[in-house]
Structure formats: structure tokens, C-alpha cells
Short mmCIF file of C-alpha atoms and ligand atoms in Angstrom, two decimals:
data_model
loop_
_atom_site.label_atom_id
_atom_site.label_comp_id
_atom_site.label_asym_id
_atom_site.label_seq_id
_atom_site.Cartn_x
_atom_site.Cartn_y
_atom_site.Cartn_z
CA MET K 1 -107.91 -19.59 36.37
CA THR K 2 -107.02 -21.37 39.59
CA LYS K 3 -108.00 -24.82 38.40
CA LYS K 4 -109.49 -26.41 35.34
CA ALA K 5 -113.26 -26.74 35.16
CA THR K 6 -114.28 -30.38 35.49
CA PRO K 7 -117.94 -30.52 34.51
CA LYS K 8 -119.96 -33.67 35.00
CA LYS K 9 -120.26 -35.41 31.64
CA THR K 10 -123.97 -35.36 30.98
CA LYS K 11 -125.36 -34.80 27.51
CA ALA K 12 -125.44 -31.06 28.04
CA THR K 13 -121.84 -31.05 29.28
CA LEU K 14 -120.28 -33.43 26.80
CA HIS K 15 -117.79 -30.75 25.80
CA ASP K 16 -115.75 -28.20 27.68
CA ILE K 17 -117.62 -25.03 28.64
CA ALA K 18 -115.68 -22.96 26.08
CA THR K 19 -116.98 -25.26 23.33
CA ARG K 20 -120.51 -25.17 24.76
CA THR K 21 -120.66 -21.36 24.62
CA ILE K 22 -120.28 -21.67 20.85
CA HIS K 23 -122.11 -24.87 19.94
CA VAL K 24 -125.02 -25.43 22.34
CA GLY K 25 -127.96 -23.50 20.87
CA GLY K 26 -125.64 -22.54 18.01
CA GLU K 27 -126.47 -25.30 15.56
CA PRO K 28 -126.77 -24.20 11.91
CA ASP K 29 -130.30 -23.36 10.71
CA LYS K 30 -131.97 -26.59 9.55
CA GLU K 31 -133.86 -24.99 6.69
CA THR K 32 -131.12 -22.95 5.04
CA GLY K 33 -127.80 -24.09 6.52
CA ALA K 34 -127.12 -20.55 7.77
CA ILE K 35 -124.33 -20.99 10.31
CA MET K 36 -125.73 -18.18 12.46
CA PRO K 37 -129.14 -18.65 14.07
CA PRO K 38 -131.96 -16.63 12.51
CA ILE K 39 -133.54 -13.79 14.48
CA PHE K 40 -137.17 -14.84 14.70
CA GLN K 41 -138.47 -11.29 14.75
CA THR K 42 -142.10 -12.30 15.07
CA SER K 43 -144.82 -11.75 17.63
CA THR K 44 -147.06 -14.65 16.67
CA TYR K 45 -147.02 -18.04 14.92
CA VAL K 46 -149.43 -19.55 12.39
CA GLN K 47 -151.35 -22.60 13.67
CA GLU K 48 -152.39 -25.53 11.50
CA SER K 49 -155.73 -25.84 13.23
CA PRO K 50 -156.80 -24.32 16.55
CA GLY K 51 -154.28 -25.36 19.19
CA VAL K 52 -152.12 -27.34 16.73
CA HIS K 53 -148.73 -25.65 16.40
CA LYS K 54 -145.01 -26.30 16.49
CA GLY K 55 -144.60 -25.38 20.17
CA TYR K 56 -144.71 -21.63 19.63
CA GLU K 57 -147.86 -19.52 19.99
CA TYR K 58 -146.82 -16.01 20.96
CA THR K 59 -143.40 -14.42 21.58
CA ARG K 60 -144.25 -13.28 25.11
CA SER K 61 -144.29 -16.96 26.12
CA HIS K 62 -141.69 -18.45 23.72
CA ASN K 63 -139.52 -17.49 20.78
CA PRO K 64 -137.12 -19.81 18.89
CA THR K 65 -134.18 -17.37 19.11
CA ARG K 66 -134.73 -17.08 22.86
CA THR K 67 -135.06 -20.87 23.14
CA ARG K 68 -131.60 -21.27 21.60
CA LEU K 69 -130.15 -18.86 24.13
CA GLU K 70 -131.89 -20.72 26.97
CA GLU K 71 -130.42 -24.02 25.80
CA CYS K 72 -126.94 -22.54 25.68
CA LEU K 73 -127.14 -20.88 29.10
CA ALA K 74 -128.65 -23.95 30.80
CA SER K 75 -125.71 -25.99 29.56
CA LEU K 76 -123.19 -23.40 30.83
CA GLU K 77 -124.55 -23.64 34.39
CA GLN K 78 -124.94 -27.44 34.09
CA ALA K 79 -128.67 -26.90 34.59
CA LYS K 80 -131.69 -28.66 33.14
CA HIS K 81 -133.61 -25.46 32.45
CA CYS K 82 -133.13 -21.77 31.79
CA CYS K 83 -135.61 -18.91 31.57
CA VAL K 84 -134.37 -15.77 29.80
CA THR K 85 -135.95 -12.43 30.75
CA ALA K 86 -135.76 -8.79 29.65
CA SER K 87 -133.43 -7.72 32.48
CA GLY K 88 -131.66 -9.03 35.53
CA LEU K 89 -134.20 -7.30 37.74
CA SER K 90 -137.18 -8.82 35.92
CA ALA K 91 -135.59 -12.23 36.51
CA GLU K 92 -135.47 -11.31 40.21
CA MET K 93 -139.12 -10.26 40.05
CA LEU K 94 -140.10 -13.67 38.66
CA MET K 95 -138.15 -15.35 41.44
CA MET K 96 -140.05 -13.38 44.08
CA HIS K 97 -143.39 -14.29 42.48
CA LEU K 98 -142.52 -17.97 42.94
CA LEU K 99 -143.08 -17.44 46.66
CA PRO K 100 -146.53 -16.99 48.17
CA PRO K 101 -147.28 -13.62 49.80
CA GLY K 102 -146.18 -13.50 53.42
CA SER K 103 -143.03 -15.54 52.75
CA ASN K 104 -139.85 -14.80 54.65
CA ILE K 105 -136.61 -14.19 52.78
CA ILE K 106 -133.08 -13.89 54.08
CA CYS K 107 -130.96 -11.78 51.78
CA GLY K 108 -127.25 -10.98 51.95
CA ASP K 109 -126.54 -7.57 53.49
CA ASP K 110 -124.38 -6.36 50.60
CA VAL K 111 -126.22 -6.88 47.33
CA TYR K 112 -126.64 -5.07 44.05
CA GLY K 113 -128.34 -1.70 44.77
CA GLY K 114 -131.26 -2.50 42.45
CA THR K 115 -131.88 -5.80 44.24
CA TYR K 116 -131.98 -3.96 47.56
CA ARG K 117 -134.42 -1.43 46.08
CA LEU K 118 -136.65 -4.15 44.61
CA PHE K 119 -136.83 -5.96 47.94
CA THR K 120 -137.22 -2.91 50.21
CA THR K 121 -139.59 -0.77 48.12
CA VAL K 122 -141.61 -3.22 45.99
CA PHE K 123 -141.70 -6.73 47.45
CA ASN K 124 -141.63 -5.48 51.05
CA HIS K 125 -145.40 -4.98 50.60
CA THR K 126 -145.96 -8.71 50.19
CA HIS K 127 -142.85 -10.45 51.56
CA ASN K 128 -140.72 -10.14 54.70
CA PHE K 129 -136.98 -9.56 54.33
CA ARG K 130 -134.05 -9.81 56.68
CA PHE K 131 -130.63 -8.65 55.51
CA VAL K 132 -127.87 -10.76 56.99
CA ASP K 133 -124.11 -11.05 56.55
CA THR K 134 -124.18 -14.47 54.89
CA THR K 135 -120.39 -14.85 55.17
CA ASP K 136 -120.95 -15.35 58.90
CA LEU K 137 -122.33 -18.91 58.93
CA LYS K 138 -123.01 -19.01 62.69
CA LYS K 139 -125.09 -15.86 62.53
CA LEU K 140 -126.88 -17.12 59.44
CA GLU K 141 -127.73 -20.42 61.13
CA LYS K 142 -129.28 -18.52 64.04
CA GLU K 143 -131.28 -16.32 61.67
CA ILE K 144 -132.57 -19.36 59.78
CA LYS K 145 -133.79 -20.94 63.03
CA ASP K 146 -135.41 -17.74 64.18
CA PHE K 147 -136.89 -16.39 60.92
CA LYS K 148 -137.68 -19.67 59.09
CA PRO K 149 -137.08 -18.30 55.60
CA ALA K 150 -138.65 -19.83 52.49
CA MET K 151 -135.69 -18.55 50.50
CA ILE K 152 -132.10 -17.48 51.03
CA TRP K 153 -130.79 -14.98 48.50
CA LEU K 154 -127.04 -14.91 48.03
CA GLU K 155 -124.77 -12.75 45.98
CA THR K 156 -121.19 -13.98 46.00
CA PRO K 157 -118.86 -12.23 45.53
CA THR K 158 -120.97 -9.30 46.71
CA ASN K 159 -121.29 -5.97 45.03
CA PRO K 160 -119.28 -3.84 45.69
CA LEU K 161 -117.47 -5.26 48.74
CA LEU K 162 -116.63 -8.62 47.10
CA LYS K 163 -117.43 -10.61 50.24
CA ILE K 164 -117.59 -14.33 49.57
CA THR K 165 -120.19 -16.72 50.97
CA ASP K 166 -119.61 -20.46 51.16
CA ILE K 167 -122.36 -21.66 48.78
CA GLN K 168 -121.98 -25.32 49.69
CA ALA K 169 -122.26 -24.68 53.43
CA VAL K 170 -125.27 -22.37 53.08
CA SER K 171 -127.03 -24.79 50.70
CA ALA K 172 -126.60 -27.63 53.19
CA MET K 173 -128.00 -25.47 55.99
CA ALA K 174 -130.91 -24.35 53.81
CA LYS K 175 -131.77 -27.89 52.78
CA LYS K 176 -132.20 -28.88 56.42
CA ALA K 177 -134.48 -25.90 56.96
CA LYS K 178 -136.39 -26.53 53.71
CA ALA K 179 -135.42 -23.14 52.32
CA LEU K 180 -134.62 -22.51 48.67
CA VAL K 181 -131.23 -21.05 47.78
CA VAL K 182 -130.81 -18.50 44.99
CA VAL K 183 -127.37 -17.32 43.92
CA ASP K 184 -126.94 -14.15 41.90
CA ASN K 185 -123.91 -15.31 39.89
CA THR K 186 -123.54 -12.18 37.75
CA PHE K 187 -120.02 -11.31 38.93
CA MET K 188 -118.50 -14.72 38.22
CA SER K 189 -120.43 -15.76 35.09
CA PRO K 190 -120.91 -19.50 34.51
CA ILE K 191 -117.22 -19.74 33.56
CA PHE K 192 -115.93 -19.11 37.08
CA GLN K 193 -118.69 -20.42 39.36
CA ASN K 194 -121.52 -22.96 39.04
CA PRO K 195 -123.72 -22.64 42.15
CA LEU K 196 -126.13 -25.45 41.17
CA VAL K 197 -123.24 -27.89 41.31
CA LEU K 198 -122.51 -26.56 44.82
CA GLY K 199 -126.08 -27.28 45.97
CA ALA K 200 -128.04 -24.09 45.18
CA ASP K 201 -131.58 -24.39 43.75
CA PHE K 202 -131.52 -21.40 41.40
CA VAL K 203 -128.85 -19.35 39.67
CA LEU K 204 -129.63 -15.89 38.42
CA HIS K 205 -127.63 -13.61 36.14
CA SER K 206 -127.87 -10.13 34.82
CA MET K 207 -126.91 -11.03 31.24
CA THR K 208 -126.32 -7.30 30.78
CA LYS K 209 -122.91 -7.86 32.33
CA TYR K 210 -120.38 -10.62 31.53
CA ILE K 211 -122.66 -13.07 29.69
CA ASN K 212 -123.37 -10.61 26.89
CA GLY K 213 -120.17 -8.71 27.57
CA HIS K 214 -120.48 -5.89 25.06
CA SER K 215 -122.59 -3.33 26.96
CA ASP K 216 -125.24 -3.27 24.24
CA VAL K 217 -128.08 -5.38 25.74
CA VAL K 218 -130.08 -5.50 28.96
CA GLY K 219 -131.18 -9.01 29.91
CA GLY K 220 -131.50 -11.57 32.66
CA CYS K 221 -131.78 -15.31 33.16
CA ILE K 222 -132.55 -17.98 35.74
CA MET K 223 -131.09 -21.49 35.63
CA LEU K 224 -132.55 -24.41 37.59
CA ASN K 225 -133.05 -28.18 37.64
CA ASP K 226 -136.53 -28.45 39.12
CA ASP K 227 -139.30 -29.24 36.59
CA HIS K 228 -142.10 -27.80 38.72
CA TYR K 229 -140.39 -24.44 39.21
CA ARG K 230 -139.47 -24.31 35.53
CA LYS K 231 -143.15 -24.57 34.64
CA GLU K 232 -143.98 -21.92 37.20
CA LEU K 233 -141.33 -19.51 35.87
CA PHE K 234 -142.58 -19.78 32.30
CA ARG K 235 -146.19 -19.41 33.49
CA LEU K 236 -145.16 -16.25 35.36
CA GLN K 237 -143.16 -14.94 32.39
CA ASN K 238 -146.25 -15.38 30.19
CA SER K 239 -148.61 -13.90 32.78
CA ILE K 240 -146.52 -10.87 33.73
CA GLY K 241 -144.64 -10.33 30.46
CA PRO K 242 -140.96 -9.47 31.09
CA SER K 243 -139.83 -11.43 28.01
CA GLN K 244 -136.67 -10.53 26.12
CA SER K 245 -136.98 -9.42 22.51
CA PRO K 246 -135.74 -11.82 19.80
CA PHE K 247 -133.11 -9.36 18.64
CA ASP K 248 -131.68 -8.90 22.14
CA SER K 249 -131.59 -12.69 22.65
CA TRP K 250 -129.73 -12.98 19.35
CA LEU K 251 -127.17 -10.38 20.44
CA VAL K 252 -126.55 -12.32 23.67
CA LEU K 253 -126.19 -15.55 21.67
CA ARG K 254 -123.46 -13.78 19.72
CA GLY K 255 -121.82 -12.19 22.78
CA VAL K 256 -121.72 -15.39 24.84
CA LYS K 257 -119.59 -17.22 22.26
CA THR K 258 -116.48 -15.43 23.56
CA LEU K 259 -117.36 -15.69 27.27
CA ALA K 260 -114.59 -18.16 28.14
CA ILE K 261 -111.74 -16.17 26.59
CA ARG K 262 -113.18 -12.90 27.83
CA MET K 263 -113.34 -14.13 31.42
CA ALA K 264 -109.75 -15.39 31.24
CA ALA K 265 -108.63 -11.99 29.91
CA HIS K 266 -110.67 -10.06 32.53
CA GLU K 267 -109.09 -12.11 35.28
CA LYS K 268 -105.53 -11.78 34.01
CA ASN K 269 -105.86 -8.00 33.78
CA ALA K 270 -107.69 -7.68 37.10
CA MET K 271 -105.00 -9.65 38.94
CA ALA K 272 -102.27 -7.37 37.54
CA VAL K 273 -104.24 -4.20 38.37
CA ALA K 274 -105.04 -5.48 41.90
CA GLN K 275 -101.35 -6.20 42.55
CA TYR K 276 -100.43 -2.74 41.25
CA LEU K 277 -103.03 -1.10 43.51
CA GLU K 278 -101.99 -3.12 46.54
CA LYS K 279 -98.49 -1.62 46.34
CA HIS K 280 -99.65 1.93 45.67
CA PRO K 281 -98.93 4.47 48.46
CA LYS K 282 -102.18 6.37 47.77
CA VAL K 283 -104.34 3.29 48.26
CA GLU K 284 -105.64 2.40 51.71
CA ARG K 285 -106.87 -1.12 50.89
CA VAL K 286 -107.63 -3.32 47.87
CA VAL K 287 -110.31 -5.99 47.78
CA TYR K 288 -109.92 -8.66 45.11
CA PRO K 289 -110.75 -12.35 45.69
CA GLY K 290 -107.50 -13.39 43.98
CA LEU K 291 -105.29 -11.57 46.48
CA LYS K 292 -104.00 -13.50 49.50
CA SER K 293 -105.05 -10.48 51.59
CA HIS K 294 -108.74 -11.11 50.77
CA PRO K 295 -110.46 -12.30 53.98
CA GLN K 296 -112.20 -15.19 52.18
CA HIS K 297 -109.45 -16.03 49.70
CA ALA K 298 -109.56 -19.68 50.80
CA ILE K 299 -113.30 -20.03 50.09
CA ALA K 300 -112.79 -18.25 46.77
CA LYS K 301 -110.17 -20.84 45.80
CA LYS K 302 -112.46 -23.67 46.91
CA GLN K 303 -115.67 -22.71 45.10
CA MET K 304 -114.61 -20.47 42.22
CA LEU K 305 -112.75 -21.47 39.08
CA GLY K 306 -111.38 -17.95 38.68
CA PHE K 307 -111.41 -14.64 40.54
CA GLY K 308 -113.19 -12.44 38.02
CA GLY K 309 -112.66 -8.92 36.75
CA MET K 310 -114.07 -6.77 39.56
CA ILE K 311 -111.85 -4.86 41.99
CA THR K 312 -112.82 -2.59 44.87
CA PHE K 313 -110.32 -0.25 46.46
CA PHE K 314 -110.27 2.48 49.07
CA LEU K 315 -108.46 5.65 48.12
CA LYS K 316 -106.57 7.47 50.90
CA GLY K 317 -108.54 10.66 51.45
CA ASP K 318 -112.05 12.05 51.34
CA ILE K 319 -114.90 12.21 48.85
CA LYS K 320 -113.32 15.25 47.10
CA LYS K 321 -110.23 13.20 46.26
CA SER K 322 -112.39 10.29 45.07
CA LYS K 323 -114.34 12.61 42.76
CA LYS K 324 -111.12 14.11 41.39
CA PHE K 325 -109.69 10.64 40.76
CA LEU K 326 -112.87 9.47 39.04
CA SER K 327 -112.96 12.45 36.71
CA THR K 328 -109.25 12.25 35.84
CA VAL K 329 -109.12 8.71 34.48
CA LYS K 330 -109.37 8.67 30.70
CA LEU K 331 -109.41 5.06 29.53
CA PHE K 332 -111.60 3.85 32.40
CA ALA K 333 -115.08 5.16 31.55
CA LEU K 334 -116.99 6.67 34.46
CA ALA K 335 -120.19 4.64 34.24
CA GLU K 336 -122.55 2.31 36.07
CA SER K 337 -122.69 -1.35 35.03
CA LEU K 338 -119.83 -3.81 34.61
CA GLY K 339 -118.67 -6.87 32.76
CA GLY K 340 -118.13 -5.34 29.31
CA VAL K 341 -114.93 -5.58 27.27
CA GLU K 342 -114.18 -1.93 28.11
CA SER K 343 -112.95 -0.90 31.54
CA LEU K 344 -115.35 1.02 33.75
CA ILE K 345 -114.88 2.90 37.00
CA GLU K 346 -117.57 4.05 39.39
CA HIS K 347 -118.36 5.40 42.82
CA PRO K 348 -120.94 3.10 44.46
CA ALA K 349 -121.99 5.53 47.22
CA ILE K 350 -123.02 8.16 44.63
CA MET K 351 -123.89 5.93 41.68
CA THR K 352 -124.94 2.25 41.78
CA HIS K 353 -125.71 2.11 45.50
CA ALA K 354 -127.28 5.54 46.00
CA SER K 355 -130.59 3.74 46.70
CA VAL K 356 -129.01 2.17 49.81
CA PRO K 357 -129.50 4.61 52.73
CA LYS K 358 -126.26 6.27 53.95
CA LYS K 359 -126.62 4.70 57.40
CA VAL K 360 -126.89 1.21 55.91
CA ARG K 361 -123.99 1.91 53.53
CA GLU K 362 -121.78 2.98 56.42
CA SER K 363 -122.78 0.00 58.56
CA ILE K 364 -121.53 -2.44 55.94
CA GLY K 365 -118.35 -0.53 55.06
CA LEU K 366 -119.49 1.02 51.81
CA SER K 367 -117.68 4.29 52.43
CA ASP K 368 -117.20 7.46 50.38
CA ASN K 369 -113.58 6.64 49.44
CA LEU K 370 -114.58 3.28 47.95
CA ILE K 371 -114.04 2.98 44.20
CA ARG K 372 -115.15 0.06 42.05
CA LEU K 373 -113.38 -1.06 38.89
CA SER K 374 -114.73 -3.33 36.19
CA VAL K 375 -111.46 -4.28 34.53
CA GLY K 376 -111.87 -4.75 30.79
CA ILE K 377 -109.76 -6.63 28.30
CA GLU K 378 -107.66 -3.74 26.95
CA HIS K 379 -103.86 -4.02 27.20
CA VAL K 380 -103.17 -4.05 30.92
CA GLN K 381 -100.27 -1.58 30.81
CA ASP K 382 -102.53 1.06 29.26
CA LEU K 383 -104.97 0.54 32.15
CA ILE K 384 -102.26 0.82 34.79
CA ASP K 385 -100.81 3.95 33.11
CA ASP K 386 -104.27 5.51 33.16
CA LEU K 387 -104.70 4.83 36.89
CA GLU K 388 -101.19 6.13 37.57
CA GLN K 389 -101.85 9.50 35.92
CA ALA K 390 -105.08 9.78 37.95
CA PHE K 391 -103.24 9.01 41.20
CA LYS K 392 -100.77 11.80 40.35
CA SER K 393 -103.69 14.25 40.24
CA VAL K 394 -104.82 13.60 43.82
C1 PLP U 401 -126.77 -5.41 37.15
C2 PLP U 401 -127.05 -6.38 38.18
C3 PLP U 401 -128.35 -6.83 38.42
C4 PLP U 401 -129.56 -6.27 37.69
O1 PLP U 401 -129.54 -6.58 36.33
P1 PLP U 401 -130.14 -5.64 35.17
O2 PLP U 401 -129.84 -6.41 33.94
O3 PLP U 401 -129.44 -4.33 35.25
O4 PLP U 401 -131.60 -5.51 35.43
C5 PLP U 401 -128.55 -7.79 39.39
N1 PLP U 401 -127.52 -8.30 40.10
C6 PLP U 401 -126.24 -7.89 39.89
C7 PLP U 401 -125.14 -8.48 40.71
C8 PLP U 401 -125.97 -6.92 38.95
O5 PLP U 401 -124.70 -6.52 38.78
#
């Protein structure tokens, strides 16, 4: 970590974030004293008389296990509210439904492939999108003036190019233009970046990744401070129905308890692997926010509390060599997704970002020799040895 987290001391942030991952929403069960929260595996709730109940009517709208998770996650992002959904993409869907049809949205030009697909093949029927390099503040300012967006959608660091946008600067710009700012904070987790504190209106996560951390759940969440939008999100969740199951919420409640130590371990390993790659003769270029060579290293240091576990590098050579490399690693599993305790490797152009047209991929630098690593928390020397034997094969 580059510096120590200094959360504002409100009730939700009375303790350090590492303590909050364990104790907020993790209180022992009042009825039995069970130290672990019960899984309320129920669809409905008995009412005393019509309309008289304990705050729960039906699990699509609310569930006590999910409520605990929402309390915990809100506290981690220093937010007033959190809405947990069945996947990261369904959280994005709810966000889009907050805007009336015909709304304009500026979105970063290098975002998660599924986000790009959602915006360009589903919500393009009702909303208007412009994809902009949000790291270029001058260009963004011009686009805001010209396009008058209702919302600016940021991913920072981006996926897979790890470009970093100045959240504070963009939020200030957006405020003047009366546009809402959403930050997809999946790559950093609440441990390394808190966009609401930097001025954003909404934070979104795919909980599938670092928050759960064990590659056994799909889930999403939105954190926010605004009471009106909170009501709207829960109304939409109830009306559309992308609610997470009680069991999956329980698994995330368990996974999140180790988020702080996992993120520290991911970062330590990723830094060592990035430094190893940077010196390697078969590597053209390494992109990792913690390296001085990263173009936005200074912004990373300013707005992030750590540099995360994701590394992108360009192998010297063509797609054949990339394929050979990817099928020779043994410890790194060749798989989509990221943020689990186990190390993963993937080829964005063929795998996660195949839904981005080749022309668009090339225009943003997402080339065929680009390889993405999600560095896990195994012993780092074993990871480096694995990469080394794969380099020898190409
Ligand atoms: C995975 C991912 C998503 C989508 O989340 P799912 O849980 O897979 O639906 C959105 N944004 C980012 C940055 C992601 O990595």
C-alpha cells in the first residue's frame, strides 16, 4: 500500500476498513448467538396482519442475509447505501434504468467487454452513448459541452489497458455540467480506492471479482449516498428482479472478511511480477499502475491506496507466440474473470474483449500480443518460475 487509509470517522467508519470487513453486517445472530450470520433461505415472510411485517415481504425485494452484506459493503465504500444484485452486469442494468430514455451517456473508451456489449447492443436502443478517452481531461471537457451527458461512466484503472482517470477532476467537471458520475471500482476494490470520497455519485462493483475473492459466486453491487436514488434502485430491483440469492450473499459475506489482507497480498505479488516482467527480454512493455513507467503513475499515487493485482503486458511476437505462451503456463489458469486467490491469465482480444470489434480494439491499443494477468496470492516465486518456463517455450 502506498499510504494508509484515513477514512472519515462517521458511525459507519468508526473502525479501520480491515475491521469493518469482518464486523459490519457480521454481528452475531440475536436469537441464537451464532457467530456466523444465518442464511435466510426463504422466498417469503409471514405477516402479522395484512401489511404488518418486520420490514421483509418477499426475497426479490429484500432478504436479511443480503441486508447484512449491503450494510458491510456500504461501510467499506464510506457510503450511506448499498444495493446488492445478482451480477455486476445486472447492477449496471439497474444504473441505466435510473436514466430516462433518450439520455446521453459518456463512457470511457476502454471498459470491461460486457459493459461495452450492454451499452452497444442493449441500451443503445433507448440511450445515446459516446465512448471517450476519459484520461484526456481536455477532450472530455469538450465532449461534455457538446454532448451534455446525464451520466459519465468511468472505469479506472481500465480493463485491460489499466489507464487511470482522475476521478476528482472528472467529478468536479461533471458537477458543473449536472451529470452523474459512476465509477466501476471492480479492479481496486473498496480497499484501494473510494470514488465517493473523491466526488463520484455512484460506485459499482462486480462482487464476482475481488470482493468475494474465491471465484465461486457471481454478484454485483452499487454504493451511493443519495436517498432518492437509493429508493429508485430498490424499486427497480423489485420491479425487474435481478436480486442475489441468500446463499450467494452469505458466501460473499464470508469472502469479504479477508478482503484487506487479500488485497495487500495481491499487490505485493503483482509488484514483484511486474518488476520481473519489466526486465524480461521477451517482453515488449508492461503496464502496472505501481510502476514508475506507467503513464498515470502520479494520479494512481494520488487517488489510490494501492496498485492492485492486475498486470497487462505485451509479449514480443505475434498471436501464435501469445497462444503458445498462454497454453504453456501451468500455475496460472487460462480463464476469464479475475480477482480470485488463484492466479489467472487470459488473452483479452480472443476472450474477455472478443465482443469489442477488432477495429475498435486496435484503435485503443488492445492488440493481439496483449496478455492480462490476475495475480493471485500464491507464493510469488512459484508464479515467477511458472512464467519463466513459459517464456522459454516461445
Ligand atoms: C466482471 C466485470 C464486470 C461484470 O460483472 P459480472 O459479475 O461478471 O456480471 C463489470 N465490470 C468489470 C470491471 C468487471 O471486471
